[in-house]
Each structure stands twice: as structure tokens, then as C-alpha cells.
Short mmCIF file of C-alpha atoms in Angstrom, two decimals:
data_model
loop_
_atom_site.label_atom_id
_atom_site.label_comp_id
_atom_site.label_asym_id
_atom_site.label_seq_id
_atom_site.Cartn_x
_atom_site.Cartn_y
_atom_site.Cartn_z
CA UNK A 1 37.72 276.68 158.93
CA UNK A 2 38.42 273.04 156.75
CA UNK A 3 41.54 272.86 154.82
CA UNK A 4 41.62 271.80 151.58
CA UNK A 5 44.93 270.32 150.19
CA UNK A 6 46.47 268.44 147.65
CA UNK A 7 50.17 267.32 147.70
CA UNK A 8 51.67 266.01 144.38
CA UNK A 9 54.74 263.99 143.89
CA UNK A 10 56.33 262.78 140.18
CA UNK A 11 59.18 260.15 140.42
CA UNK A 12 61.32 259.64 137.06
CA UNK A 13 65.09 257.75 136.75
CA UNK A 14 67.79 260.47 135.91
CA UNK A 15 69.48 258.72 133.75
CA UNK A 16 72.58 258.37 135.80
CA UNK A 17 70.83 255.12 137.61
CA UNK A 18 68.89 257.23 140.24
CA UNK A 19 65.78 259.08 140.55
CA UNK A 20 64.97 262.72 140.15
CA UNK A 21 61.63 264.69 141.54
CA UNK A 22 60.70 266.52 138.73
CA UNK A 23 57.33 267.23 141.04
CA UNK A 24 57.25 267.34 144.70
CA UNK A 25 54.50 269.94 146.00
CA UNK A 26 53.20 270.40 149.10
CA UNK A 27 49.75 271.69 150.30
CA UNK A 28 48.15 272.37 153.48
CA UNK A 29 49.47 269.75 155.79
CA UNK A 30 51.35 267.80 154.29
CA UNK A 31 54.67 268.77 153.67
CA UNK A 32 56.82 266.61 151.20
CA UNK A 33 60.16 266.35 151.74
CA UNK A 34 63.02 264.78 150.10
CA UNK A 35 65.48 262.45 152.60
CA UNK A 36 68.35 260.65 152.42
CA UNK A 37 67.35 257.17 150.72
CA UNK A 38 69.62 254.02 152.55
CA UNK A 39 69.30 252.54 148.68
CA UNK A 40 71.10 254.64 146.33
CA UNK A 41 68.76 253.87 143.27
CA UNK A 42 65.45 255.25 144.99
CA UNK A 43 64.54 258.44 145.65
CA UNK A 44 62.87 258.97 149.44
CA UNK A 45 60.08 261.24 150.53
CA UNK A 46 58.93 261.99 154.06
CA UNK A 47 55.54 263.58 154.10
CA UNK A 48 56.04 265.77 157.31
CA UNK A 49 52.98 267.02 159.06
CA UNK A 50 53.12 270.86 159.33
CA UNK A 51 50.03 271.22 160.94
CA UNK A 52 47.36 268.79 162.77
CA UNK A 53 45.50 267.18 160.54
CA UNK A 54 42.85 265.94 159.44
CA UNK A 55 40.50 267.63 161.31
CA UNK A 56 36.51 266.95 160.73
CA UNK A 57 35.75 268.70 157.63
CA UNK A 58 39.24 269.03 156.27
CA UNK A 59 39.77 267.37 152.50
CA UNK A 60 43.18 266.07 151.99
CA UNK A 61 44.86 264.36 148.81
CA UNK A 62 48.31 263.24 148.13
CA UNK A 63 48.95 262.28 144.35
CA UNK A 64 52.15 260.25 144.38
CA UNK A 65 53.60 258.61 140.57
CA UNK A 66 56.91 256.60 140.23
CA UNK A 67 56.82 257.06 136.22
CA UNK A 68 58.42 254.32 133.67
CA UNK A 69 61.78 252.75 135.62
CA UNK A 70 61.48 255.03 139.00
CA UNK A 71 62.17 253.62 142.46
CA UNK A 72 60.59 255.80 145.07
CA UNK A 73 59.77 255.26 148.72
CA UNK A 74 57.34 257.33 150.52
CA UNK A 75 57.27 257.36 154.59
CA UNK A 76 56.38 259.86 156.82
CA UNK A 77 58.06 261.85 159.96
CA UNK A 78 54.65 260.52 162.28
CA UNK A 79 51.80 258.91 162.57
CA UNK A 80 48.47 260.73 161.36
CA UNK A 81 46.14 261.40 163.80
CA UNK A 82 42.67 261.90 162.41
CA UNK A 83 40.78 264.24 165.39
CA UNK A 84 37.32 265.68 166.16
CA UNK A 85 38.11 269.62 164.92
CA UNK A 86 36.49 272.85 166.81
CA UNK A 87 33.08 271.82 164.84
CA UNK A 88 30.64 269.09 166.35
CA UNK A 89 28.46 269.51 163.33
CA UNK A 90 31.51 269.08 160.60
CA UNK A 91 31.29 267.02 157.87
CA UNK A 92 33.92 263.80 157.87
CA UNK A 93 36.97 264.37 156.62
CA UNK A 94 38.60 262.81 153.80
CA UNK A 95 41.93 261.59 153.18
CA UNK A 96 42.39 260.66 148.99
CA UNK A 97 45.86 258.93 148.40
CA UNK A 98 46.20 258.37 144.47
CA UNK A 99 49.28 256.28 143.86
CA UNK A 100 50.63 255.36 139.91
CA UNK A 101 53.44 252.82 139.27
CA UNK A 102 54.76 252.72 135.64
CA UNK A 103 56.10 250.09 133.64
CA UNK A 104 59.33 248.57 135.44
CA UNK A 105 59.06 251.04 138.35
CA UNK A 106 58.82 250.14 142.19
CA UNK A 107 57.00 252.27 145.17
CA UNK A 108 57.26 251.79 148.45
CA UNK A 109 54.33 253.04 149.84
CA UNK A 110 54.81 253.20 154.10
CA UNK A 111 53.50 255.78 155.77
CA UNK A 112 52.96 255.81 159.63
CA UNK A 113 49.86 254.67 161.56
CA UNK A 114 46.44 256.71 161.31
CA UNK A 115 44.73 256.53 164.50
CA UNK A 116 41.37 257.54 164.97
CA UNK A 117 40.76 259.67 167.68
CA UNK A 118 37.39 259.78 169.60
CA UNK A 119 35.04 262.27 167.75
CA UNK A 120 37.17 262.35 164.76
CA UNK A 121 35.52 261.13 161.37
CA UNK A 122 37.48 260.18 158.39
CA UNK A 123 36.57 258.36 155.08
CA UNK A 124 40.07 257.08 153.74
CA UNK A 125 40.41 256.60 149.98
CA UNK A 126 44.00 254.47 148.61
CA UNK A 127 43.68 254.08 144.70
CA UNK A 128 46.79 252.48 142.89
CA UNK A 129 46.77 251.68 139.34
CA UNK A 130 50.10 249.34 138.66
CA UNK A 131 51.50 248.68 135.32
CA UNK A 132 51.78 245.43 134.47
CA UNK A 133 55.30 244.96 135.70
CA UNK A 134 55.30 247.51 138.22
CA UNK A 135 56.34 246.89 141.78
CA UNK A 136 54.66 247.89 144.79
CA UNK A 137 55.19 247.96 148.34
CA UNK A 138 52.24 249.18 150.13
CA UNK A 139 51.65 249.45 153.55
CA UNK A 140 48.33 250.54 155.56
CA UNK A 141 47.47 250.31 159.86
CA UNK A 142 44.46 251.66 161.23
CA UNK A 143 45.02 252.39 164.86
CA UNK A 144 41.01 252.69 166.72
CA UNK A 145 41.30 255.39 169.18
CA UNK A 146 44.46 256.88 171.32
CA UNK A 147 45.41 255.07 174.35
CA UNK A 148 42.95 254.27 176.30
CA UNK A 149 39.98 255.93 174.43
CA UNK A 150 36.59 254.44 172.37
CA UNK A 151 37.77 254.89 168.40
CA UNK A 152 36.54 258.12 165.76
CA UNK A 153 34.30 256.54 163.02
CA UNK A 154 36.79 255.53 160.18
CA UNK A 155 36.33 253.86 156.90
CA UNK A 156 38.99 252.59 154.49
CA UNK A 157 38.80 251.76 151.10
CA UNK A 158 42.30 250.30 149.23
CA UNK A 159 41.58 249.28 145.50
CA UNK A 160 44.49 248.48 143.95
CA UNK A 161 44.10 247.87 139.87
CA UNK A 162 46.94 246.30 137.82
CA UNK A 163 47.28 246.79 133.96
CA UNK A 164 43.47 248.06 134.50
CA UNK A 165 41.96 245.04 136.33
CA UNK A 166 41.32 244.90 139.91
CA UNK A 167 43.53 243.30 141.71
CA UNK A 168 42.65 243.96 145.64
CA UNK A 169 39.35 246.01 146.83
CA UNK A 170 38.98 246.18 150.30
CA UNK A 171 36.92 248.37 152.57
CA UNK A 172 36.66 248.69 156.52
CA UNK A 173 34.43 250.64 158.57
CA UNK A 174 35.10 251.08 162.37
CA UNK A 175 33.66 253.09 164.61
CA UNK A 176 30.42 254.77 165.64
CA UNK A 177 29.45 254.99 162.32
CA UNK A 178 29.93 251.87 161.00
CA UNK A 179 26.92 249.06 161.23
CA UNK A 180 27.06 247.43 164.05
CA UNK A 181 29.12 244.45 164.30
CA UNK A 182 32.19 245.87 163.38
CA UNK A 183 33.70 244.69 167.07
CA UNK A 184 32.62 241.54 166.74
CA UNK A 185 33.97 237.91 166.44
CA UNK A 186 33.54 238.15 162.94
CA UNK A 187 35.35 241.35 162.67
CA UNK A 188 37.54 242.70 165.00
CA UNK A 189 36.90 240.93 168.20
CA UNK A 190 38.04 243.88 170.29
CA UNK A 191 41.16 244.22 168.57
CA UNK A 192 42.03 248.06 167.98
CA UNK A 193 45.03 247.91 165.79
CA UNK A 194 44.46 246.70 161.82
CA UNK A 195 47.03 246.64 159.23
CA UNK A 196 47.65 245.32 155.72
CA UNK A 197 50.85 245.02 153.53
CA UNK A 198 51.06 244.41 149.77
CA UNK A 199 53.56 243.16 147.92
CA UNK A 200 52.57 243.10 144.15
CA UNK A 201 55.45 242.08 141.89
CA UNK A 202 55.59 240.52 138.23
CA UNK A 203 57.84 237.74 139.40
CA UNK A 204 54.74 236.00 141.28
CA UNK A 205 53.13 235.41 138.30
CA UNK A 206 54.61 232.33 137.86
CA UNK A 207 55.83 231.51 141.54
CA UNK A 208 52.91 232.74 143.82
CA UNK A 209 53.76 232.27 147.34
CA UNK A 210 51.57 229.59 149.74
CA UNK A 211 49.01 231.38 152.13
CA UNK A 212 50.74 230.53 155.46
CA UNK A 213 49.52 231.89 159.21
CA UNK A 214 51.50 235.05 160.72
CA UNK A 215 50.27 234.17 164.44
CA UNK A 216 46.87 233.80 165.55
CA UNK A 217 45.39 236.70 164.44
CA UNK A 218 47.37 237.62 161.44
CA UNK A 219 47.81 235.62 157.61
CA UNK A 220 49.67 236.04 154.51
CA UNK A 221 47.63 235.08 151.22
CA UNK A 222 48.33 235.14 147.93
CA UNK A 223 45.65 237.03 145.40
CA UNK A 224 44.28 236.04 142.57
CA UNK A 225 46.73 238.19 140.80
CA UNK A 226 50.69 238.29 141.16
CA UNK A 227 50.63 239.72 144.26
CA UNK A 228 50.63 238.73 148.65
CA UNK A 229 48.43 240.56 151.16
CA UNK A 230 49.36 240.25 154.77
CA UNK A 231 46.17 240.95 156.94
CA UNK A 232 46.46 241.18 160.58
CA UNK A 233 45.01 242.44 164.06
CA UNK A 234 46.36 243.40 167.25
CA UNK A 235 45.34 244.59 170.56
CA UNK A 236 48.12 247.88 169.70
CA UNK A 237 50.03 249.76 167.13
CA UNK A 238 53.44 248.44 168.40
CA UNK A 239 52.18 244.47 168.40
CA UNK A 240 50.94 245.39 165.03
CA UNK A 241 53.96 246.66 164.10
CA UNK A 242 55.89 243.96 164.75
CA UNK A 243 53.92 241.51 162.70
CA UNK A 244 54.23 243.77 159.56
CA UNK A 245 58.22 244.15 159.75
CA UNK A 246 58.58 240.53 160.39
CA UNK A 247 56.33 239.79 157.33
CA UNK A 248 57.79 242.96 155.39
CA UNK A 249 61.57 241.87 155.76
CA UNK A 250 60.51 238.09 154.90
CA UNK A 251 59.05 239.30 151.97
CA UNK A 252 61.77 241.43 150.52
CA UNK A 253 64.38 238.64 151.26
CA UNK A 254 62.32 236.30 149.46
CA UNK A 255 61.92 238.92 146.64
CA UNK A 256 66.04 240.66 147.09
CA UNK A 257 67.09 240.60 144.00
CA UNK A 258 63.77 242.04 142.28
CA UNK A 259 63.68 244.93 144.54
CA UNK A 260 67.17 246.03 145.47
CA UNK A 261 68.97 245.38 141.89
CA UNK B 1 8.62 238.38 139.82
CA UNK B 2 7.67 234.99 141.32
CA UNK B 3 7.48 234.83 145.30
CA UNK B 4 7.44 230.93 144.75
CA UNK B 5 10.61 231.02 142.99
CA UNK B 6 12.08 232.99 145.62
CA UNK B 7 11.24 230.83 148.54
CA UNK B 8 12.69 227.73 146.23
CA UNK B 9 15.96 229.15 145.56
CA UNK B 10 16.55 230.93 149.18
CA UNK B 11 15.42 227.00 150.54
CA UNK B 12 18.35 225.44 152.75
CA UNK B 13 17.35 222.43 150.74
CA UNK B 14 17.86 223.73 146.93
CA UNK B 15 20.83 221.27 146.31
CA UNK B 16 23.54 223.52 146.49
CA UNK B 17 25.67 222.20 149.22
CA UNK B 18 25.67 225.26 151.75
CA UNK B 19 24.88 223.31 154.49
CA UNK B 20 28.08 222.04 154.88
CA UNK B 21 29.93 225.15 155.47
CA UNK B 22 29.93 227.10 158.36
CA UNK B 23 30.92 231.00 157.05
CA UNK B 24 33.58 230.84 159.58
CA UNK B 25 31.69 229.98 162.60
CA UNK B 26 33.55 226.72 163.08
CA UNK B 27 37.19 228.61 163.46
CA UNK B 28 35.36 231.39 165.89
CA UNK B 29 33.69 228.47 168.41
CA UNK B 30 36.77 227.20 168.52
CA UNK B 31 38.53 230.45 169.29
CA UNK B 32 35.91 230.85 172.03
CA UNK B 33 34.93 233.82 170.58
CA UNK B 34 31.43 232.50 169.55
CA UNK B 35 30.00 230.75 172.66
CA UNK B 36 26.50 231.51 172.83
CA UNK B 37 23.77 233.20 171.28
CA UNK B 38 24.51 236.84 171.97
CA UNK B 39 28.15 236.32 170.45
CA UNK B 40 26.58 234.19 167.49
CA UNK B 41 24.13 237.39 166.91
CA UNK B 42 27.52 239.46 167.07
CA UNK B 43 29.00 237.00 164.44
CA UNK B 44 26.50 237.03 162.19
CA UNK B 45 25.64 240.91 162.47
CA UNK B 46 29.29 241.62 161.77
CA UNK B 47 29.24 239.21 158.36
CA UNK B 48 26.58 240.29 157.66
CA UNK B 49 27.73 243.73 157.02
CA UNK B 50 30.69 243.30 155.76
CA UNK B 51 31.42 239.70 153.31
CA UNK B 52 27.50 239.27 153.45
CA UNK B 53 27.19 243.16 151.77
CA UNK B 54 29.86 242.73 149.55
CA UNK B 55 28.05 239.04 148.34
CA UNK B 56 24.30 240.48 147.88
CA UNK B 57 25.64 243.16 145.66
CA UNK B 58 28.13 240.74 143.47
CA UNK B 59 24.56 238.69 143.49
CA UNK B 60 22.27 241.85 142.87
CA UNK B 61 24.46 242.84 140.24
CA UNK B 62 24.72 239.07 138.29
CA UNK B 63 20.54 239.66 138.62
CA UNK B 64 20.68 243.14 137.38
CA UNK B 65 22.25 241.60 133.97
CA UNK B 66 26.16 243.14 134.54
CA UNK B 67 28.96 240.57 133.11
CA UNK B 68 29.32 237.67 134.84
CA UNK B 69 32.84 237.34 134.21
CA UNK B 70 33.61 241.26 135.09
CA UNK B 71 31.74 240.82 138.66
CA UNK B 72 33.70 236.91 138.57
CA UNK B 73 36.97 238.91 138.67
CA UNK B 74 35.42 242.11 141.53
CA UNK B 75 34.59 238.86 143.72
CA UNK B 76 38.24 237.47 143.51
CA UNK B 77 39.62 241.19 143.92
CA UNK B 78 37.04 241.28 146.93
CA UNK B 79 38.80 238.20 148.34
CA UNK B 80 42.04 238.13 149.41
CA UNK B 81 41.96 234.72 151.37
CA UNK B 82 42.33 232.03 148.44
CA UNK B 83 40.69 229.24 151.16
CA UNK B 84 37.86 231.44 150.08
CA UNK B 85 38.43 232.17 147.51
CA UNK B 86 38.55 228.08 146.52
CA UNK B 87 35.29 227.67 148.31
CA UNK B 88 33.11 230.75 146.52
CA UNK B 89 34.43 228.63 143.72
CA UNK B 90 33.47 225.48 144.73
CA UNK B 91 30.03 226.48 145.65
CA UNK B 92 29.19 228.69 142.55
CA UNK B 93 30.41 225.52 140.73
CA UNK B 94 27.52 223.18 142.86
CA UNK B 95 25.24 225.96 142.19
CA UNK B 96 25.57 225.98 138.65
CA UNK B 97 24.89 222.70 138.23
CA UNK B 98 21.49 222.56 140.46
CA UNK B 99 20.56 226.33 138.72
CA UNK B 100 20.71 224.45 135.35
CA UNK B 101 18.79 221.88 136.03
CA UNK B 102 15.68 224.04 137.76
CA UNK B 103 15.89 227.32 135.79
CA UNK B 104 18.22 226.46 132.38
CA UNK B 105 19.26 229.06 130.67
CA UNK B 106 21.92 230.52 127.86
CA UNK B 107 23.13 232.76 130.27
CA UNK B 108 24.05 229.94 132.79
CA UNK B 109 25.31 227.92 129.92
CA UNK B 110 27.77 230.82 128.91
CA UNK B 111 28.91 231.26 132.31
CA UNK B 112 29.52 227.55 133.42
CA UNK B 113 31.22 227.57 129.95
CA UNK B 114 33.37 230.38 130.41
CA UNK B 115 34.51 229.44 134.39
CA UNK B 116 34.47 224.98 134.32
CA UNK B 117 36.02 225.24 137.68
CA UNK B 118 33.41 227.31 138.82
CA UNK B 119 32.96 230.95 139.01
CA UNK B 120 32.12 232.73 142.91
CA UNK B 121 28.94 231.53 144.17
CA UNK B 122 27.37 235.20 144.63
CA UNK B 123 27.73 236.01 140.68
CA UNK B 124 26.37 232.39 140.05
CA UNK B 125 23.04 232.48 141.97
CA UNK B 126 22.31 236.39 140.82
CA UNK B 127 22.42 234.97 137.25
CA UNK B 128 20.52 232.06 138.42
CA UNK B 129 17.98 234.70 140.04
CA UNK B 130 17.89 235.95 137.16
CA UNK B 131 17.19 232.90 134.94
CA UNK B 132 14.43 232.12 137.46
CA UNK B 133 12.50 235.62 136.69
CA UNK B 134 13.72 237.14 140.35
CA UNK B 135 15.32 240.85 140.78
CA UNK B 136 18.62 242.49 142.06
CA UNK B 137 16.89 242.69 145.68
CA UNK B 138 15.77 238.81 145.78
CA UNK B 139 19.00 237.54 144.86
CA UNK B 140 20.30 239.89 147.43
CA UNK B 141 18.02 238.87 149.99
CA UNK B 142 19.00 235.28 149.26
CA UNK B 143 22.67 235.89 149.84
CA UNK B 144 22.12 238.16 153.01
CA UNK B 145 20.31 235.17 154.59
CA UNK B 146 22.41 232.46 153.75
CA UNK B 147 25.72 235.15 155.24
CA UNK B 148 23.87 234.54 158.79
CA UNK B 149 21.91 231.13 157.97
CA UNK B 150 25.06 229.25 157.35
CA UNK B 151 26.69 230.57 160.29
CA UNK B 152 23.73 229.91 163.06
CA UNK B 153 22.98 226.58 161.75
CA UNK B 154 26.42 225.47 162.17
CA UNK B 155 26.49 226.92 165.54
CA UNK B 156 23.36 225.15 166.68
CA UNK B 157 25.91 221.73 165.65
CA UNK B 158 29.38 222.99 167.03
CA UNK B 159 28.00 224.36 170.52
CA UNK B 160 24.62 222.22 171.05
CA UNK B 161 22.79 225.51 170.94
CA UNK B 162 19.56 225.64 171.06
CA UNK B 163 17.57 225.70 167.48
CA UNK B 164 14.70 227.88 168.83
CA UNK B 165 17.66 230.45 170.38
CA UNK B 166 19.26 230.42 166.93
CA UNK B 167 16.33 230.80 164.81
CA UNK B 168 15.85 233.67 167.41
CA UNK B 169 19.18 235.35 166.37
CA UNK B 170 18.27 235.15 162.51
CA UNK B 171 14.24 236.52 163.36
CA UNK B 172 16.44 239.53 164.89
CA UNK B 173 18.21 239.98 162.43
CA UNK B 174 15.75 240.55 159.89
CA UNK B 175 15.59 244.72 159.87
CA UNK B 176 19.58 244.35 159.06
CA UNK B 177 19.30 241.74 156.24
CA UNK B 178 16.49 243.81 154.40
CA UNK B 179 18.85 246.91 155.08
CA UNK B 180 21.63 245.17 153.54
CA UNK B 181 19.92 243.49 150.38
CA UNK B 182 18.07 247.78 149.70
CA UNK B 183 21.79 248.40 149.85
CA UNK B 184 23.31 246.18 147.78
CA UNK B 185 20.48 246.42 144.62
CA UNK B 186 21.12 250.28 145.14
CA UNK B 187 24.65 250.11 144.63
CA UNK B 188 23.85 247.49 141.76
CA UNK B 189 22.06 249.21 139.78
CA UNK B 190 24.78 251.65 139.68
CA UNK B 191 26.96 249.85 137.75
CA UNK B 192 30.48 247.70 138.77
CA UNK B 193 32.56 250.94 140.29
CA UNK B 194 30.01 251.43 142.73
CA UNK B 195 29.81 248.02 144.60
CA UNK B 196 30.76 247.49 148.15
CA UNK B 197 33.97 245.76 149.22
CA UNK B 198 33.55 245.97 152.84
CA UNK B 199 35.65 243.34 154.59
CA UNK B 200 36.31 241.58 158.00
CA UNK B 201 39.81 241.00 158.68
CA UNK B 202 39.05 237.85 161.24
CA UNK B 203 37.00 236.54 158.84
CA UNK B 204 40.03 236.54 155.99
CA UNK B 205 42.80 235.51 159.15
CA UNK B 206 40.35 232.36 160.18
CA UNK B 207 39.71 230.91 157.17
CA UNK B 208 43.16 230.44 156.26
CA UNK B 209 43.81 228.99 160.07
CA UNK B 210 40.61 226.49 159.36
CA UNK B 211 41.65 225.26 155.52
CA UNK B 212 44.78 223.76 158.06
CA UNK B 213 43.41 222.46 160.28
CA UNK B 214 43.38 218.32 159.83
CA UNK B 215 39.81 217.42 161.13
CA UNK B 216 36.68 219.85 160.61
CA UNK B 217 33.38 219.14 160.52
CA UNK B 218 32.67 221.77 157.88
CA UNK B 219 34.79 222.65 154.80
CA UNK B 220 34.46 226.63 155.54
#
């Protein structure tokens, strides 16, 4: 039996400087929940698992919009862990994310690691659509198999359109689905840990950062648009990890005053 | 469409200036993770797929007639390293110029207009396919081969390999590039949303790691 669930989530300021939730559903497995936000201005969500998910076959969706002026942050309680399911002859699942980021607002998009576990298959969809002077904070690891084990087939796709252009497309396809190749030198190089962070903010417009190398297997580079990507590779979630926080709290130092005003 | 005009375009020789980039082979040899020709047929199978798919359908879809300047902008959303970035540029810009002089046309001439710096190489020789007479699957054909070409010729250069074992890699290849150029038309002829962006993260890391290096004997 697949699940089918969508999750919803509407950010707006209250008027009183913070933000309220006028929408915060959950479906399925993916409970929403609001926490306690360390910056008084944004409102925090923690998408809790209720149940193990996805499993092959299962269709999952969170719809997430911080409207005109919100501050939101989005995390989760764990990591998702994408597995085979009691059917060998399931379709893949899919995982839709749909984020929207209003004129002036900020989202903080960082949810835990999705590891693919062997036998699982999972097509992973991230659509944003920024404002012109939204702010975004977006971050994305793919983790190829639990310890120890060969990786599910996963694909990613993260298109990311700002005032209606495209700003980022990127796809990835891992796994024993994918063309071959995917483990190579070109691609992977037996690294099983893959992550991304995107910082997209009005203020680079006019002062876009210098690409500059994270390590040896990880880089920081400025789009064509007003925004960074930092694209790296590890041999594990926690080296991963590492690379993204150092990168993440450069970033927001660099950018302090445009995101924690 | 004309076979001749295929084989002239898709020629290592058309003056383009290819030849002197090596589709980030020169970063992986020195990485040690191209040493041979088994990991230069890994290489190349893994571009292939991934930058060299996303390329033949920017290229398929410049042939197919779409705008120029809309699949100019999907290529720069498709490429988040700007040392690429800065050499799809650079390229498209070398191609223009040779594409005008062997198939003119007002289509090139509104393009080279509109991007003077140079728009991404892909979206420059699918118009220039497309001046010549040729379809979405021989421009995409073209930019499949020249994904693996560049790559194994610069190999043969950086590691002494031998030409006959590289040529070897490409022959092999050839049920993966005609898989990849169906592929690409297909998704062309479905319009702009429906083109591939399939990535390689090593590919992206390298290139920035190679644009800093001081010596190189190839610019990519």
C-alpha cells in the first residue's frame, strides 16, 4: 500500500516584527511542526517523520511559501531515508518539494540528509521560484547507500527560478538506474556523499563573490545570477557535513546584516 | 539533410578551437583518477551522460529553431562553475565566427549580435547546424562526440596513451553517444521545460581547481 501525501506550509510577518503560520498541514509522513526559532524574527518548522518514508511507490510533496516580508526556516528532526518497500515490482517513489519566496522574504531551506538505501528508488523534485529580492538559503546532501551498503537508484533535480528566469538547474542520477558512469572520475569517483548549498540574495547583484576552492573535492561559484552554489563530495555524510557548515557560516557572516536584521 | 555537411562541422579541424581544451581531463590525470584507458572510458562515459546530455539538447534545441537567447540563459542556469561558464563562452564566440564564414546566416548574425562576448558554444553550433541544413539529432551527435573527443585526445597528450587505445575508447562508445544525441532531439523537440540538466559534481569542483592552476597545457 503507497502513500500519497502532501504537506503545506504558508509563512506571513504578523505585523508585530515576527512571523505567523497561517498554513502548516501535515500529510502522511511528514509531520510539520512549529519549534522554537534561535532568531526571534523567523518562524521555524521541523518536518518530523511520523512514519518511514519514502517507500518504493509512495508520492510525497511538501509545498512550503514565505509570502511578501516572511522569514522562515525549515529543518527537520532526521535524516530521510529513502528504502526498498514490501514491493520488488513498485514503481519509484517521488519526493516533490515546491518552495516560494516573496518579495523581501528569506527561507532557509535545511533539511537533513536523504540517503538512499539499497533497493530503494526515488526521483527527487526541488522547484523554487524567488522574487526578485527574495532570500534563500537552500540546502541539499544526497547520502548513496547506508553504511557499508551499494546505493538505491536516486535522481535529483533542483531548478531554482528567480523573478521567472532560471537561475540554477541541476540534475543527478546515482545509482543502478542511472547510465553508467555515474561513479566515475568524471562524476563521483567513488565518493558516496553529495551536497549543494545556495545562497541567493539581492545584495550579490552588484558584489558577486569570487569562485574560490572548499578543499579538494568541494568549490564555491558564483552563478550567473545574484546568487553562490557550493558543490561538494565526500567519502560520508559527516565529512560532507562539515564542508557545508564551514561554507554555510562563512556565507552568512559575509552576508550578517542582510539575513539577521 | 546533408551527410557532407555533417562530417564538416563534427571535423576536429572546423576552426573552432576545441582542440585546445581538454573537458576536464587535464585536472582528472592529474588527480590520478584518469590513468589509463579503462578510467579514460569511465571519464568520458560519465560526461558523456551528464554535461555531454545536457550540451546535445541545448544544441538539438538551437537546431530545432527554439530562441537562442532563451536556451543562452538554460545553458548558464545549467552551469554553475563560471570557469565554464567563461569557456562555453569563449568557444561559442570562436564558433560563431568560423559558422559565419562557412554557413552565413541572419540567424547567426542576430545571435552574434545579441551575445558580442559570445553566447555557450552548444546553442551556437545547433544554430549553426541549423544554418548548414542539419537536424536536432546531427547537432546533437556533434556535441556528444566532441563531450568524449575532447577528453581522449587530450589524454592521448597528458598520459602518452596510446592513439589506437583511445580511438578504441571513443569506437566503444558509440551505442552511448547515439543513445544520448535520440535523447537529447527527443527532449528538444519538446520544447525548453523539458531539457536535461544532468550534472557531474567533479566535473563543476575541477574546473574551478584547473582555471588556478598557473601552468596548463589546455585552457579547460
Amino acid at each position: 500500500m503507497s502513500v500519497r501525501a502532501r504537506a503545506r506550509l504558508r509563512a506571513v510577518p504578523d505585523g508585530r516584527g515576527g512571523t505567523a503560520l497561517p498554513v502548516l498541514e501535515s500529510a502522511g509522513p511528514l509531520a510539520l511542526r512549529r519549534t522554537r526559532s534561535p532568531h526571534p524574527p523567523y518562524a521555524r518548522v521541523t518536518v518530523v517523520g511520523a512514519m518511514s518514508a519514502p517507500l518504493n511507490g509512495d508520492r510525497l510533496a511538501i509545498e512550503a511559501e514565505a509570502a511578501d516580508g516572511a522569514r522562515l526556516t525549515v529543518d527537520a528532526a532526521a535524516a530521510t531515508v529513502a528504502l526498498p518497500g514490501p514491493r520488488p515490482d513498485a514503481d519509484p517513489s517521488t519526493y516533490t518539494v515546491d518552495l516560494t519566496v516573496g518579495e523581501g522574504a528569506i527561507l532557509h531551506w535545511l533539511p537533513e540528509q536523504l540517503v538512499s538505501a539499497h533497493g530503494s528508488r526515488l526521483h527527487q523534485t526541488t522547484r523554487v521560484q524567488l522574487a526578485p529580492t527574495a532570500r534563500l538559503l537552500l540546502r541539499e546532501e544526497q547520502i548513496l547507500g547506508r553504511h557499508g551498503e551499494p546505493t538505491g537508484a536516486l535522481t535529483t533535480r533542483l531548478a531554482v527560478h528567480r523573478a521567472g528566469r532560471p537561475l540554477l538547474d541541476q540534475q543527478l542520477a546515482y545509482g543502478p538506474d542511472a547510465p553508467a558512469g555515474w561513479d566515475g572520475p568524471a562524476v563521483l569517483a567513488g565518493h558516496r556523499a553529495v551536497g549543494q548549498l545556495l545562497l541567493a540574495d539581492p545584495l550579490f547583484e552588484d558584489a558577486p563573490l569570487p569562485a574560490c576552492l572548499l578543499g579538494p573535492t568541494a568549490a564555491l561559484t558564483p552563478l550567473a545570477g545574484p546568487a553562490v552554489l557550493v558543490t561538494a563530495v565526500a567519502a560520508d555524510a559527516r565529512l560532507l557535513r562539515g564542508i557545508l557548515d564551514d561554507a554555510m557560516r562563512e556565507l552568512l557572516d559575509g552576508l550578517k546584516e542582510s539575513f539577521e536584521d | 539533410m546533408s551527410r557532407a555537411a555533417l562530417l564538416v562541422l563534427a571535423d576536429g579541424r572546423f576552426p573552432a578551437g576545441g582542440h585546445a581544451h581538454s573537458g576536464g581531463a587535464e585536472p582528472a590525470v592529474a588527480e590520478g583518477r584518469v590513468r589509463d584507458a579503462d578510467s579514460l572510458a569511465a571519464f568520458c562515459r560519465g560526461r558523456l551522460h551528464t554535461a555531454g546530455l545536457t550540451a546535445a539538447a541545448l544544441a538539438a534545441a538551437a537546431a530545432h529553431g527554439l530562441d537562442p537567447l532563451a536556451l543562452d540563459e538554460a545553458a548558464d542556469a545549467r552551469t554553475p562553475s563560471p570557469a565554464l561558464r567563461a569557456t562555453a563562452r569563449k568557444l561559442g564566440r570562436q564558433m560563431m565566427r568560423a559558422a559565419r564564414a562557412t554557413w552565413p546566416g541572419p540567424e547567426l548574425d542576430a545571435l552574434a549580435a545579441a551575445r558580442p562576448r559570445g553566447a555557450h558554444q552548444p546553442v551556437v553550433l545547433g544554430l549553426t547546424a541549423r544554418s548548414a541544413g542539419l537536424g536536432p539529432e546531427d547537432a546533437a551527435h556533434c556535441v556528444a562526440y566532441e563531450t568524449v573527443s575532447g577528453p581522449a585526445t587530450a589524454v592521448v597528450r597528458l598520459l602518452s596513451l596510446d592513439p589506437f587505445h583511445a580511438t578504441a575508447v571513443l569506437a566503444r562508445l558509440a551505442p552511448d553517444l547515439d543513445r544520448v544525441a535520440e535523447q537529447a532531439a527527443e527532449a528538444a523537440r519538446q520544447g525548453i521545460d523539458a531539457l536535461p540538466a544532468a550534472s557531474a559534481p567533479l566535473l563543476d569542483i575541477t574546473a574551478e581547481a584547473h582555471a588556478a592552476w598557473p601552468v596548463r597545457l589546455f585552457a579547460s
